[in-house]
Amino acid sequence: MKSRTVIITGANSGIGKAAAIRFASEGHTVIMACRDSERSRLAFKEVRQTSGSENVFPEFVDMGSFGSIRSFCSSFKKTYGSLDILIHNAAYVSHGAPYQLSQDGIEITFATNTAGPFLMTMILKELLAGSDDPRILHAGSNIIKHFFNPKKELDFSDLQGEAGKNRNHSVYITYRNSKMALLMLTRRMAGEFKESGIKVNYLQINGATMSKETLNKMKPNWRAIARIQNLFFRPPEFTANCYYEICTSEAFRNVTGQAINHRLEIMQPAAEKPGLLMDIRQSLGAGYIPFYARRDEVIAKVWDKCMELTEMALTEQAEPEPDVP
Ligand SMILES: NC(=O)c1ccc[n+]([C@@H]2O[C@H](COP(=O)([O-])OP(=O)(O)OC[C@H]3O[C@@H](n4cnc5c(N)ncnc54)[C@H](OP(=O)(O)O)[C@@H]3O)[C@@H](O)[C@H]2O)c1
């Protein structure tokens, strides 16, 4: 297989690190796009050592900061000059944490999991378009199953701190919403990028063993739940293999705009009014995405919101850098 250049965000841990090892072991050039930390430096060494590849490079980025994403992208363009695969794996999920705004004044979960990846994709799309087989993958979650309940919907009313002190904040809900928004962007981007040949898909992840560091970031009661979940979850390498197949195999070469499950099947949109038995089947299985995910007016709202939030960052990025005298 032809060697590809791959960016994996959040590659210092869990599924992202396992994916970095997998891509590097198969001879691809891997850019580990991680936050600047000791953990990232150790992970970088580990990925090089385990894969036996020299073509692994650490590049620092904070996916919750537009400034950091912009400087990552401009340095990436100068240093590497081409890109074939972009994997948006990094995610913020700090259960029990208070409401927090990013440096850009956006709720931190949405900023990191949805608006940040959107911005990075929009800046790098021209570079991707130069590849003979460009692919983008969004790391999703089965938490979007909540949207099988027709009462659940995305709520943008407190994305920029509007609710002040009167909010009832839950990271669980903001995380759930950020992943549904990412699924909706997947569909819209597939349409927007069709001409340039860039394929965009979403992998629904049902669970992967969480590392000690990830568990340590959680509040004690959430940590206890996660420890129990870990007993049933598959190792990160299982999901890393799904990343690999979706981003490199012939089977997915022409697949775009889809949600894909852990069995590498394309998920079908659920019926709007399924009836009881079908409703149970849709909600419990991994074959369907909620009907809500295909609502065009909500998809347009998510797209417009991301455009609005990133407009300034995108305009500044497009401006030529001033000549240094
Ligand atoms: N594990 C599961 O059960 C499960 C289930 C469903 C979906 N998923 C999805 O799978 C993906 C990988 O998760 P995982 O299980 O491998 O968890 P993980 O080990 O905690 O990995 C998450 C990664 O995201 C990075 N990250 C967080 N905020 C960031 C930021 N602002 N900028 C850059 N990187 C940032 C973390 O880096 P730091 O070290 O800097 O924090 C970490 O490397 C995520 O998208 C997650 O939502 C996981």
PDB file of N, CA, C and O in Angstrom, residues 289-323:
ATOM      1  N   ILE A 289     -28.686   4.958  13.183  1.00  0.00           N
ATOM      2  CA  ILE A 289     -28.461   6.257  13.826  1.00  0.00           C
ATOM      3  C   ILE A 289     -29.829   6.901  14.026  1.00  0.00           C
ATOM      4  O   ILE A 289     -30.752   6.632  13.240  1.00  0.00           O
ATOM      5  N   PRO A 290     -29.976   7.731  15.061  1.00  0.00           N
ATOM      6  CA  PRO A 290     -31.284   8.342  15.295  1.00  0.00           C
ATOM      7  C   PRO A 290     -31.793   9.121  14.081  1.00  0.00           C
ATOM      8  O   PRO A 290     -31.001   9.734  13.354  1.00  0.00           O
ATOM      9  N   PHE A 291     -33.090   9.121  13.900  1.00  0.00           N
ATOM     10  CA  PHE A 291     -33.730   9.889  12.821  1.00  0.00           C
ATOM     11  C   PHE A 291     -33.276  11.347  12.881  1.00  0.00           C
ATOM     12  O   PHE A 291     -33.041  11.991  11.865  1.00  0.00           O
ATOM     13  N   TYR A 292     -33.119  11.850  14.100  1.00  0.00           N
ATOM     14  CA  TYR A 292     -32.725  13.245  14.344  1.00  0.00           C
ATOM     15  C   TYR A 292     -31.444  13.623  13.585  1.00  0.00           C
ATOM     16  O   TYR A 292     -31.307  14.741  13.102  1.00  0.00           O
ATOM     17  N   ALA A 293     -30.510  12.645  13.458  1.00  0.00           N
ATOM     18  CA  ALA A 293     -29.203  12.925  12.834  1.00  0.00           C
ATOM     19  C   ALA A 293     -29.329  13.335  11.372  1.00  0.00           C
ATOM     20  O   ALA A 293     -28.411  13.903  10.794  1.00  0.00           O
ATOM     21  N   ARG A 294     -30.456  13.020  10.757  1.00  0.00           N
ATOM     22  CA  ARG A 294     -30.638  13.331   9.333  1.00  0.00           C
ATOM     23  C   ARG A 294     -31.583  14.511   9.114  1.00  0.00           C
ATOM     24  O   ARG A 294     -32.055  14.724   8.001  1.00  0.00           O
ATOM     25  N   ARG A 295     -31.889  15.229  10.182  1.00  0.00           N
ATOM     26  CA  ARG A 295     -32.802  16.377  10.001  1.00  0.00           C
ATOM     27  C   ARG A 295     -32.035  17.553   9.389  1.00  0.00           C
ATOM     28  O   ARG A 295     -31.188  18.175  10.032  1.00  0.00           O
ATOM     29  N   ASP A 296     -32.363  17.823   8.136  1.00  0.00           N
ATOM     30  CA  ASP A 296     -31.583  18.801   7.366  1.00  0.00           C
ATOM     31  C   ASP A 296     -31.527  20.182   8.015  1.00  0.00           C
ATOM     32  O   ASP A 296     -30.506  20.854   7.961  1.00  0.00           O
ATOM     33  N   GLU A 297     -32.648  20.592   8.643  1.00  0.00           N
ATOM     34  CA  GLU A 297     -32.653  21.953   9.206  1.00  0.00           C
ATOM     35  C   GLU A 297     -31.718  22.031  10.419  1.00  0.00           C
ATOM     36  O   GLU A 297     -31.101  23.063  10.667  1.00  0.00           O
ATOM     37  N   VAL A 298     -31.567  20.909  11.146  1.00  0.00           N
ATOM     38  CA  VAL A 298     -30.644  20.935  12.296  1.00  0.00           C
ATOM     39  C   VAL A 298     -29.198  20.850  11.786  1.00  0.00           C
ATOM     40  O   VAL A 298     -28.303  21.527  12.301  1.00  0.00           O
ATOM     41  N   ILE A 299     -28.993  20.034  10.751  1.00  0.00           N
ATOM     42  CA  ILE A 299     -27.639  19.938  10.161  1.00  0.00           C
ATOM     43  C   ILE A 299     -27.195  21.335   9.694  1.00  0.00           C
ATOM     44  O   ILE A 299     -26.063  21.760   9.960  1.00  0.00           O
ATOM     45  N   ALA A 300     -28.106  22.051   9.060  1.00  0.00           N
ATOM     46  CA  ALA A 300     -27.775  23.405   8.574  1.00  0.00           C
ATOM     47  C   ALA A 300     -27.458  24.334   9.755  1.00  0.00           C
ATOM     48  O   ALA A 300     -26.533  25.161   9.686  1.00  0.00           O
ATOM     49  N   LYS A 301     -28.186  24.136  10.846  1.00  0.00           N
ATOM     50  CA  LYS A 301     -27.959  24.981  12.027  1.00  0.00           C
ATOM     51  C   LYS A 301     -26.560  24.725  12.629  1.00  0.00           C
ATOM     52  O   LYS A 301     -25.841  25.654  13.012  1.00  0.00           O
ATOM     53  N   VAL A 302     -26.173  23.439  12.665  1.00  0.00           N
ATOM     54  CA  VAL A 302     -24.849  23.085  13.210  1.00  0.00           C
ATOM     55  C   VAL A 302     -23.750  23.674  12.316  1.00  0.00           C
ATOM     56  O   VAL A 302     -22.785  24.272  12.799  1.00  0.00           O
ATOM     57  N   TRP A 303     -23.938  23.509  11.022  1.00  0.00           N
ATOM     58  CA  TRP A 303     -22.945  24.039  10.061  1.00  0.00           C
ATOM     59  C   TRP A 303     -22.815  25.556  10.212  1.00  0.00           C
ATOM     60  O   TRP A 303     -21.719  26.106  10.325  1.00  0.00           O
ATOM     61  N   ASP A 304     -23.975  26.232  10.239  1.00  0.00           N
ATOM     62  CA  ASP A 304     -23.961  27.698  10.337  1.00  0.00           C
ATOM     63  C   ASP A 304     -23.328  28.153  11.646  1.00  0.00           C
ATOM     64  O   ASP A 304     -22.579  29.132  11.694  1.00  0.00           O
ATOM     65  N   LYS A 305     -23.620  27.428  12.718  1.00  0.00           N
ATOM     66  CA  LYS A 305     -23.056  27.796  14.032  1.00  0.00           C
ATOM     67  C   LYS A 305     -21.531  27.656  14.003  1.00  0.00           C
ATOM     68  O   LYS A 305     -20.806  28.538  14.462  1.00  0.00           O
ATOM     69  N   CYS A 306     -21.047  26.560  13.421  1.00  0.00           N
ATOM     70  CA  CYS A 306     -19.584  26.364  13.361  1.00  0.00           C
ATOM     71  C   CYS A 306     -18.943  27.429  12.475  1.00  0.00           C
ATOM     72  O   CYS A 306     -17.859  27.943  12.794  1.00  0.00           O
ATOM     73  N   MET A 307     -19.600  27.763  11.383  1.00  0.00           N
ATOM     74  CA  MET A 307     -19.097  28.822  10.496  1.00  0.00           C
ATOM     75  C   MET A 307     -19.006  30.143  11.262  1.00  0.00           C
ATOM     76  O   MET A 307     -18.008  30.852  11.184  1.00  0.00           O
ATOM     77  N   GLU A 308     -20.083  30.442  11.994  1.00  0.00           N
ATOM     78  CA  GLU A 308     -20.150  31.716  12.738  1.00  0.00           C
ATOM     79  C   GLU A 308     -19.035  31.761  13.805  1.00  0.00           C
ATOM     80  O   GLU A 308     -18.312  32.749  13.916  1.00  0.00           O
ATOM     81  N   LEU A 309     -18.882  30.665  14.539  1.00  0.00           N
ATOM     82  CA  LEU A 309     -17.893  30.660  15.628  1.00  0.00           C
ATOM     83  C   LEU A 309     -16.457  30.745  15.113  1.00  0.00           C
ATOM     84  O   LEU A 309     -15.589  31.302  15.776  1.00  0.00           O
ATOM     85  N   THR A 310     -16.224  30.178  13.929  1.00  0.00           N
ATOM     86  CA  THR A 310     -14.834  30.107  13.443  1.00  0.00           C
ATOM     87  C   THR A 310     -14.539  31.174  12.377  1.00  0.00           C
ATOM     88  O   THR A 310     -13.423  31.215  11.859  1.00  0.00           O
ATOM     89  N   GLU A 311     -15.536  31.991  12.080  1.00  0.00           N
ATOM     90  CA  GLU A 311     -15.397  32.940  10.963  1.00  0.00           C
ATOM     91  C   GLU A 311     -14.116  33.788  11.059  1.00  0.00           C
ATOM     92  O   GLU A 311     -13.328  33.890  10.127  1.00  0.00           O
ATOM     93  N   MET A 312     -13.912  34.357  12.250  1.00  0.00           N
ATOM     94  CA  MET A 312     -12.758  35.247  12.401  1.00  0.00           C
ATOM     95  C   MET A 312     -11.446  34.461  12.240  1.00  0.00           C
ATOM     96  O   MET A 312     -10.533  34.896  11.545  1.00  0.00           O
ATOM     97  N   ALA A 313     -11.400  33.279  12.857  1.00  0.00           N
ATOM     98  CA  ALA A 313     -10.185  32.460  12.769  1.00  0.00           C
ATOM     99  C   ALA A 313      -9.916  32.055  11.327  1.00  0.00           C
ATOM    100  O   ALA A 313      -8.763  32.032  10.880  1.00  0.00           O
ATOM    101  N   LEU A 314     -10.966  31.779  10.579  1.00  0.00           N
ATOM    102  CA  LEU A 314     -10.786  31.372   9.179  1.00  0.00           C
ATOM    103  C   LEU A 314     -10.361  32.549   8.306  1.00  0.00           C
ATOM    104  O   LEU A 314      -9.511  32.408   7.432  1.00  0.00           O
ATOM    105  N   THR A 315     -10.934  33.728   8.580  1.00  0.00           N
ATOM    106  CA  THR A 315     -10.571  34.906   7.790  1.00  0.00           C
ATOM    107  C   THR A 315      -9.107  35.259   8.031  1.00  0.00           C
ATOM    108  O   THR A 315      -8.346  35.493   7.091  1.00  0.00           O
ATOM    109  N   GLU A 316      -8.714  35.259   9.308  1.00  0.00           N
ATOM    110  CA  GLU A 316      -7.321  35.621   9.619  1.00  0.00           C
ATOM    111  C   GLU A 316      -6.357  34.613   8.998  1.00  0.00           C
ATOM    112  O   GLU A 316      -5.297  34.961   8.520  1.00  0.00           O
ATOM    113  N   GLN A 317      -6.766  33.323   8.992  1.00  0.00           N
ATOM    114  CA  GLN A 317      -5.909  32.282   8.432  1.00  0.00           C
ATOM    115  C   GLN A 317      -5.704  32.498   6.930  1.00  0.00           C
ATOM    116  O   GLN A 317      -4.633  32.242   6.404  1.00  0.00           O
ATOM    117  N   ALA A 318      -6.771  32.987   6.282  1.00  0.00           N
ATOM    118  CA  ALA A 318      -6.713  33.137   4.823  1.00  0.00           C
ATOM    119  C   ALA A 318      -5.854  34.330   4.407  1.00  0.00           C
ATOM    120  O   ALA A 318      -5.371  34.390   3.285  1.00  0.00           O
ATOM    121  N   GLU A 319      -5.688  35.294   5.334  1.00  0.00           N
ATOM    122  CA  GLU A 319      -4.901  36.479   4.983  1.00  0.00           C
ATOM    123  C   GLU A 319      -3.424  36.133   4.872  1.00  0.00           C
ATOM    124  O   GLU A 319      -2.910  35.372   5.681  1.00  0.00           O
ATOM    125  N   PRO A 320      -2.734  36.683   3.857  1.00  0.00           N
ATOM    126  CA  PRO A 320      -1.300  36.371   3.735  1.00  0.00           C
ATOM    127  C   PRO A 320      -0.519  36.917   4.922  1.00  0.00           C
ATOM    128  O   PRO A 320      -0.888  37.955   5.479  1.00  0.00           O
ATOM    129  N   GLU A 321       0.501  36.177   5.320  1.00  0.00           N
ATOM    130  CA  GLU A 321       1.314  36.631   6.449  1.00  0.00           C
ATOM    131  C   GLU A 321       2.088  37.880   6.035  1.00  0.00           C
ATOM    132  O   GLU A 321       2.587  37.952   4.910  1.00  0.00           O
ATOM    133  N   PRO A 322       2.170  38.895   6.926  1.00  0.00           N
ATOM    134  CA  PRO A 322       2.875  40.124   6.548  1.00  0.00           C
ATOM    135  C   PRO A 322       4.367  39.858   6.277  1.00  0.00           C
ATOM    136  O   PRO A 322       4.961  38.990   6.910  1.00  0.00           O
ATOM    137  N   ASP A 323       4.909  40.598   5.296  1.00  0.00           N
ATOM    138  CA  ASP A 323       6.346  40.453   5.005  1.00  0.00           C
ATOM    139  C   ASP A 323       7.158  40.999   6.170  1.00  0.00           C
ATOM    140  O   ASP A 323       6.855  42.062   6.687  1.00  0.00           O
TER     141      ASP A 323
END
